[in-house]
Amino acid sequence: MGYPTEASGSLIEKKPTVVFVLGGPGSGKGTQCANIVKHFGYTHFSAGDLLRAEIKSGSENGTMIQNMIKEGKIVPSEVTIRLLQKAILQSGNDKFLIDGFPRNEENRAAFEVIMLIEPAFVLYFECSEGEMERRLLGRNQGREDDNIETIRKRFMVFLESSIPVIEYYESKGKVRKINAGKPIEEVFEAVRTIFTAQDDKIAA
Ligand SMILES: Nc1ncnc2c1ncn2[C@@H]1O[C@H](COP(=O)(O)OP(=O)(O)O)[C@@H](O)[C@H]1O
Ligand SMILES: Nc1ccn([C@@H]2O[C@H](COP(=O)(O)OP(=O)(O)O)[C@@H](O)[C@H]2O)c(=O)n1
Ligand SMILES: [Mg+2]
């Protein structure tokens, strides 16, 4: 896949800037992404939101996706990547926050192979399970997976499948870890520092 841009009259391939936003369920990924969009001009795609929209659209995969989400399981990468790819191509932007993805090694490897994109960095919201559980039980978005039984399964999946992805990017020096247990405004101050540094790097 290419991202053609006109430069000096010739067509060159310019890859978009991608930031993966990771953290346990309820760590505040969606909340902070909305702030980053407002201040730094990124386009935000939540893999979970795209999957929920796919269920609503009446897609042939809808029932499978719904069952996996209810069980806190990770949907096969081909489905999620197809949705992300479509959203990226339709967006018209070249800076993306990809929230809640990659959630396991399969997600990570498949994205790299299919999209041929490496993240600029990985934003990791670190938060205790107790705090995340409180937030999810108070989220009130009518989500079928915000009940204590599914929340426990999601925590297990996070520890077993998503932490190894974060460790992989840590070994490449790409993880920017944030203490997400603080109030929203304080978390955003830490986030702002990281994105300001990234903007300075691009401008340099
Ligand atoms: N720093 C915070 N302190 C307290 N509550 C928060 C904080 N960040 C987010 N929340 C609330 O917690 C819930 C989960 O946040 P959300 O952004 O949806 O997390 P995630 O996308 O990581 O699951 C929401 O109801 C949100 O308003
Ligand atoms: N990459 C992804 C992201 C989400 N999902 C599914 O969607 C559910 C909700 O993801 P989400 O990112 O909206 O959840 P939060 O972490 O925001 O609470 C996950 O528990 C998975 O079942 C997935 O299968 N693969
Ligand atoms: Mg979310």
PDB file of C-alpha atoms in Angstrom, residues 31-204:
ATOM      1  CA  THR A  31     -10.188   9.731  26.996  1.00  0.00           C
ATOM      2  CA  GLN A  32      -6.586  10.804  26.387  1.00  0.00           C
ATOM      3  CA  CYS A  33      -6.783  10.176  22.630  1.00  0.00           C
ATOM      4  CA  ALA A  34      -9.641  12.712  22.430  1.00  0.00           C
ATOM      5  CA  ASN A  35      -7.329  15.283  24.076  1.00  0.00           C
ATOM      6  CA  ILE A  36      -4.419  14.454  21.763  1.00  0.00           C
ATOM      7  CA  VAL A  37      -6.670  14.917  18.712  1.00  0.00           C
ATOM      8  CA  LYS A  38      -7.706  18.369  19.962  1.00  0.00           C
ATOM      9  CA  HIS A  39      -4.168  19.587  20.640  1.00  0.00           C
ATOM     10  CA  PHE A  40      -1.943  17.775  18.157  1.00  0.00           C
ATOM     11  CA  GLY A  41      -3.997  17.166  14.986  1.00  0.00           C
ATOM     12  CA  TYR A  42      -3.934  13.387  14.982  1.00  0.00           C
ATOM     13  CA  THR A  43      -6.829  11.257  13.748  1.00  0.00           C
ATOM     14  CA  HIS A  44      -7.949   8.721  16.353  1.00  0.00           C
ATOM     15  CA  PHE A  45      -9.019   5.167  15.572  1.00  0.00           C
ATOM     16  CA  SER A  46     -10.044   2.845  18.380  1.00  0.00           C
ATOM     17  CA  ALA A  47      -9.898  -0.789  17.249  1.00  0.00           C
ATOM     18  CA  GLY A  48     -12.683  -1.600  19.722  1.00  0.00           C
ATOM     19  CA  ASP A  49     -14.901   1.209  18.358  1.00  0.00           C
ATOM     20  CA  LEU A  50     -14.316   0.009  14.769  1.00  0.00           C
ATOM     21  CA  LEU A  51     -15.243  -3.551  15.780  1.00  0.00           C
ATOM     22  CA  ARG A  52     -18.401  -2.348  17.571  1.00  0.00           C
ATOM     23  CA  ALA A  53     -19.384  -0.310  14.489  1.00  0.00           C
ATOM     24  CA  GLU A  54     -18.865  -3.435  12.356  1.00  0.00           C
ATOM     25  CA  ILE A  55     -21.316  -5.350  14.579  1.00  0.00           C
ATOM     26  CA  LYS A  56     -23.887  -2.546  14.229  1.00  0.00           C
ATOM     27  CA  SER A  57     -23.476  -2.399  10.445  1.00  0.00           C
ATOM     28  CA  GLY A  58     -24.885  -5.928  10.193  1.00  0.00           C
ATOM     29  CA  SER A  59     -21.671  -7.312   8.677  1.00  0.00           C
ATOM     30  CA  GLU A  60     -21.380 -11.076   8.154  1.00  0.00           C
ATOM     31  CA  ASN A  61     -18.644 -11.120  10.831  1.00  0.00           C
ATOM     32  CA  GLY A  62     -20.888  -9.285  13.317  1.00  0.00           C
ATOM     33  CA  THR A  63     -21.979 -12.263  15.397  1.00  0.00           C
ATOM     34  CA  MET A  64     -18.438 -13.632  15.643  1.00  0.00           C
ATOM     35  CA  ILE A  65     -17.092 -10.210  16.727  1.00  0.00           C
ATOM     36  CA  GLN A  66     -19.890  -9.742  19.272  1.00  0.00           C
ATOM     37  CA  ASN A  67     -19.210 -13.142  20.829  1.00  0.00           C
ATOM     38  CA  MET A  68     -15.474 -12.476  21.080  1.00  0.00           C
ATOM     39  CA  ILE A  69     -16.004  -9.064  22.688  1.00  0.00           C
ATOM     40  CA  LYS A  70     -18.451 -10.533  25.233  1.00  0.00           C
ATOM     41  CA  GLU A  71     -15.790 -13.082  26.176  1.00  0.00           C
ATOM     42  CA  GLY A  72     -13.016 -10.480  26.244  1.00  0.00           C
ATOM     43  CA  LYS A  73     -11.190 -12.378  23.488  1.00  0.00           C
ATOM     44  CA  ILE A  74      -9.120 -10.854  20.698  1.00  0.00           C
ATOM     45  CA  VAL A  75     -10.752 -10.856  17.269  1.00  0.00           C
ATOM     46  CA  PRO A  76      -8.617 -12.357  14.422  1.00  0.00           C
ATOM     47  CA  SER A  77      -6.169  -9.780  13.089  1.00  0.00           C
ATOM     48  CA  GLU A  78      -7.359  -9.907   9.485  1.00  0.00           C
ATOM     49  CA  VAL A  79     -10.754  -8.523  10.538  1.00  0.00           C
ATOM     50  CA  THR A  80      -9.391  -5.698  12.708  1.00  0.00           C
ATOM     51  CA  ILE A  81      -6.615  -4.733  10.291  1.00  0.00           C
ATOM     52  CA  ARG A  82      -9.057  -4.549   7.375  1.00  0.00           C
ATOM     53  CA  LEU A  83     -11.148  -2.063   9.386  1.00  0.00           C
ATOM     54  CA  LEU A  84      -8.090  -0.024  10.394  1.00  0.00           C
ATOM     55  CA  GLN A  85      -6.745  -0.007   6.838  1.00  0.00           C
ATOM     56  CA  LYS A  86     -10.054   1.260   5.456  1.00  0.00           C
ATOM     57  CA  ALA A  87     -10.323   3.963   8.119  1.00  0.00           C
ATOM     58  CA  ILE A  88      -6.737   5.146   7.527  1.00  0.00           C
ATOM     59  CA  LEU A  89      -7.154   5.316   3.752  1.00  0.00           C
ATOM     60  CA  GLN A  90     -10.431   7.228   4.013  1.00  0.00           C
ATOM     61  CA  SER A  91      -9.189   9.720   6.598  1.00  0.00           C
ATOM     62  CA  GLY A  92      -7.097  12.060   4.478  1.00  0.00           C
ATOM     63  CA  ASN A  93      -4.732  12.625   7.425  1.00  0.00           C
ATOM     64  CA  ASP A  94      -1.157  11.368   7.812  1.00  0.00           C
ATOM     65  CA  LYS A  95      -0.960  11.183  11.644  1.00  0.00           C
ATOM     66  CA  PHE A  96      -2.853   8.469  13.467  1.00  0.00           C
ATOM     67  CA  LEU A  97      -3.479   7.307  16.997  1.00  0.00           C
ATOM     68  CA  ILE A  98      -4.309   3.627  16.901  1.00  0.00           C
ATOM     69  CA  ASP A  99      -5.954   2.867  20.229  1.00  0.00           C
ATOM     70  CA  GLY A 100      -6.272  -0.640  21.650  1.00  0.00           C
ATOM     71  CA  PHE A 101      -4.164  -2.190  18.917  1.00  0.00           C
ATOM     72  CA  PRO A 102      -1.958  -4.281  18.667  1.00  0.00           C
ATOM     73  CA  ARG A 103      -3.371  -6.332  21.532  1.00  0.00           C
ATOM     74  CA  ASN A 104      -1.373  -9.508  20.888  1.00  0.00           C
ATOM     75  CA  GLU A 105       1.624 -10.729  18.908  1.00  0.00           C
ATOM     76  CA  GLU A 106      -0.606 -11.797  16.013  1.00  0.00           C
ATOM     77  CA  ASN A 107      -2.061  -8.243  15.770  1.00  0.00           C
ATOM     78  CA  ARG A 108       1.417  -6.736  15.871  1.00  0.00           C
ATOM     79  CA  ALA A 109       3.090  -8.996  13.320  1.00  0.00           C
ATOM     80  CA  ALA A 110       0.134  -8.910  10.892  1.00  0.00           C
ATOM     81  CA  PHE A 111      -0.057  -5.098  10.979  1.00  0.00           C
ATOM     82  CA  GLU A 112       3.651  -4.782  10.181  1.00  0.00           C
ATOM     83  CA  VAL A 113       3.444  -7.272   7.299  1.00  0.00           C
ATOM     84  CA  ILE A 114       0.210  -5.942   5.772  1.00  0.00           C
ATOM     85  CA  MET A 115       0.629  -2.211   6.357  1.00  0.00           C
ATOM     86  CA  LEU A 116       4.443  -2.046   6.226  1.00  0.00           C
ATOM     87  CA  ILE A 117       4.303   0.584   8.967  1.00  0.00           C
ATOM     88  CA  GLU A 118       6.285   0.710  12.211  1.00  0.00           C
ATOM     89  CA  PRO A 119       4.916   2.943  14.976  1.00  0.00           C
ATOM     90  CA  ALA A 120       6.789   6.171  15.709  1.00  0.00           C
ATOM     91  CA  PHE A 121       6.325   5.213  19.369  1.00  0.00           C
ATOM     92  CA  VAL A 122       3.967   3.383  21.699  1.00  0.00           C
ATOM     93  CA  LEU A 123       2.097   5.296  24.366  1.00  0.00           C
ATOM     94  CA  TYR A 124       1.505   2.999  27.334  1.00  0.00           C
ATOM     95  CA  PHE A 125      -0.974   3.951  30.038  1.00  0.00           C
ATOM     96  CA  GLU A 126      -0.014   2.101  33.204  1.00  0.00           C
ATOM     97  CA  CYS A 127      -2.769   1.772  35.788  1.00  0.00           C
ATOM     98  CA  SER A 128      -3.638  -0.584  38.662  1.00  0.00           C
ATOM     99  CA  GLU A 129      -6.352  -3.202  38.141  1.00  0.00           C
ATOM    100  CA  GLY A 130      -8.341  -1.811  41.072  1.00  0.00           C
ATOM    101  CA  GLU A 131      -8.518   1.635  39.489  1.00  0.00           C
ATOM    102  CA  MET A 132      -9.278   0.246  36.012  1.00  0.00           C
ATOM    103  CA  GLU A 133     -12.064  -1.929  37.447  1.00  0.00           C
ATOM    104  CA  ARG A 134     -13.631   1.088  39.195  1.00  0.00           C
ATOM    105  CA  ARG A 135     -13.527   3.121  35.983  1.00  0.00           C
ATOM    106  CA  LEU A 136     -14.998   0.359  33.801  1.00  0.00           C
ATOM    107  CA  LEU A 137     -17.853  -0.320  36.218  1.00  0.00           C
ATOM    108  CA  GLY A 138     -18.614   3.420  36.186  1.00  0.00           C
ATOM    109  CA  ARG A 139     -18.211   3.943  32.425  1.00  0.00           C
ATOM    110  CA  ASN A 140     -21.933   3.755  31.626  1.00  0.00           C
ATOM    111  CA  GLN A 141     -21.616   3.425  27.860  1.00  0.00           C
ATOM    112  CA  GLY A 142     -23.930   0.415  27.764  1.00  0.00           C
ATOM    113  CA  ARG A 143     -21.090  -1.875  26.731  1.00  0.00           C
ATOM    114  CA  GLU A 144     -21.746  -5.602  26.958  1.00  0.00           C
ATOM    115  CA  ASP A 145     -18.195  -6.217  28.168  1.00  0.00           C
ATOM    116  CA  ASP A 146     -18.201  -3.725  31.077  1.00  0.00           C
ATOM    117  CA  ASN A 147     -19.446  -6.270  33.622  1.00  0.00           C
ATOM    118  CA  ILE A 148     -17.282  -7.780  36.329  1.00  0.00           C
ATOM    119  CA  GLU A 149     -17.165 -11.258  34.755  1.00  0.00           C
ATOM    120  CA  THR A 150     -15.942 -10.008  31.356  1.00  0.00           C
ATOM    121  CA  ILE A 151     -13.698  -7.371  32.951  1.00  0.00           C
ATOM    122  CA  ARG A 152     -11.763 -10.136  34.778  1.00  0.00           C
ATOM    123  CA  LYS A 153     -11.321 -12.007  31.491  1.00  0.00           C
ATOM    124  CA  ARG A 154     -10.111  -8.824  29.793  1.00  0.00           C
ATOM    125  CA  PHE A 155      -7.539  -8.266  32.550  1.00  0.00           C
ATOM    126  CA  MET A 156      -6.240 -11.824  32.018  1.00  0.00           C
ATOM    127  CA  VAL A 157      -5.994 -11.308  28.250  1.00  0.00           C
ATOM    128  CA  PHE A 158      -4.180  -8.016  28.822  1.00  0.00           C
ATOM    129  CA  LEU A 159      -1.585  -9.674  31.084  1.00  0.00           C
ATOM    130  CA  GLU A 160      -1.112 -12.753  28.903  1.00  0.00           C
ATOM    131  CA  SER A 161      -1.317 -11.275  25.402  1.00  0.00           C
ATOM    132  CA  SER A 162      -0.891  -7.495  25.445  1.00  0.00           C
ATOM    133  CA  ILE A 163       1.936  -7.058  27.961  1.00  0.00           C
ATOM    134  CA  PRO A 164       4.278  -9.133  25.709  1.00  0.00           C
ATOM    135  CA  VAL A 165       3.579  -6.665  22.868  1.00  0.00           C
ATOM    136  CA  ILE A 166       4.516  -3.762  25.136  1.00  0.00           C
ATOM    137  CA  GLU A 167       7.688  -5.639  26.144  1.00  0.00           C
ATOM    138  CA  TYR A 168       8.540  -6.169  22.482  1.00  0.00           C
ATOM    139  CA  TYR A 169       8.360  -2.428  21.799  1.00  0.00           C
ATOM    140  CA  GLU A 170      10.204  -1.713  25.048  1.00  0.00           C
ATOM    141  CA  SER A 171      13.108  -3.798  23.726  1.00  0.00           C
ATOM    142  CA  LYS A 172      13.130  -1.496  20.687  1.00  0.00           C
ATOM    143  CA  GLY A 173      13.148   1.640  22.858  1.00  0.00           C
ATOM    144  CA  LYS A 174       9.728   2.717  21.570  1.00  0.00           C
ATOM    145  CA  VAL A 175       7.592   2.739  24.726  1.00  0.00           C
ATOM    146  CA  ARG A 176       6.597   6.023  26.377  1.00  0.00           C
ATOM    147  CA  LYS A 177       5.108   4.981  29.720  1.00  0.00           C
ATOM    148  CA  ILE A 178       2.602   7.184  31.509  1.00  0.00           C
ATOM    149  CA  ASN A 179       1.274   6.889  35.058  1.00  0.00           C
ATOM    150  CA  ALA A 180      -2.430   6.723  34.169  1.00  0.00           C
ATOM    151  CA  GLY A 181      -3.690   6.361  37.742  1.00  0.00           C
ATOM    152  CA  LYS A 182      -3.891  10.142  38.228  1.00  0.00           C
ATOM    153  CA  PRO A 183      -6.710  12.566  37.388  1.00  0.00           C
ATOM    154  CA  ILE A 184      -7.425  13.113  33.667  1.00  0.00           C
ATOM    155  CA  GLU A 185      -5.779  16.577  33.490  1.00  0.00           C
ATOM    156  CA  GLU A 186      -2.584  15.372  35.183  1.00  0.00           C
ATOM    157  CA  VAL A 187      -2.328  12.386  32.865  1.00  0.00           C
ATOM    158  CA  PHE A 188      -2.733  14.733  29.907  1.00  0.00           C
ATOM    159  CA  GLU A 189       0.140  16.932  31.111  1.00  0.00           C
ATOM    160  CA  ALA A 190       2.445  13.899  30.828  1.00  0.00           C
ATOM    161  CA  VAL A 191       0.948  13.021  27.442  1.00  0.00           C
ATOM    162  CA  ARG A 192       1.403  16.597  26.231  1.00  0.00           C
ATOM    163  CA  THR A 193       5.121  16.533  27.068  1.00  0.00           C
ATOM    164  CA  ILE A 194       5.601  13.432  24.941  1.00  0.00           C
ATOM    165  CA  PHE A 195       3.698  14.757  21.911  1.00  0.00           C
ATOM    166  CA  THR A 196       5.393  18.154  22.092  1.00  0.00           C
ATOM    167  CA  ALA A 197       8.772  16.380  21.991  1.00  0.00           C
ATOM    168  CA  GLN A 198       7.600  14.339  18.963  1.00  0.00           C
ATOM    169  CA  ASP A 199       6.476  17.506  17.135  1.00  0.00           C
ATOM    170  CA  ASP A 200       9.866  19.109  17.846  1.00  0.00           C
ATOM    171  CA  LYS A 201      11.571  16.000  16.450  1.00  0.00           C
ATOM    172  CA  ILE A 202       9.515  16.142  13.221  1.00  0.00           C
ATOM    173  CA  ALA A 203      10.218  19.891  12.851  1.00  0.00           C
ATOM    174  CA  ALA A 204      13.977  19.463  13.429  1.00  0.00           C
TER     175      ALA A 204
END
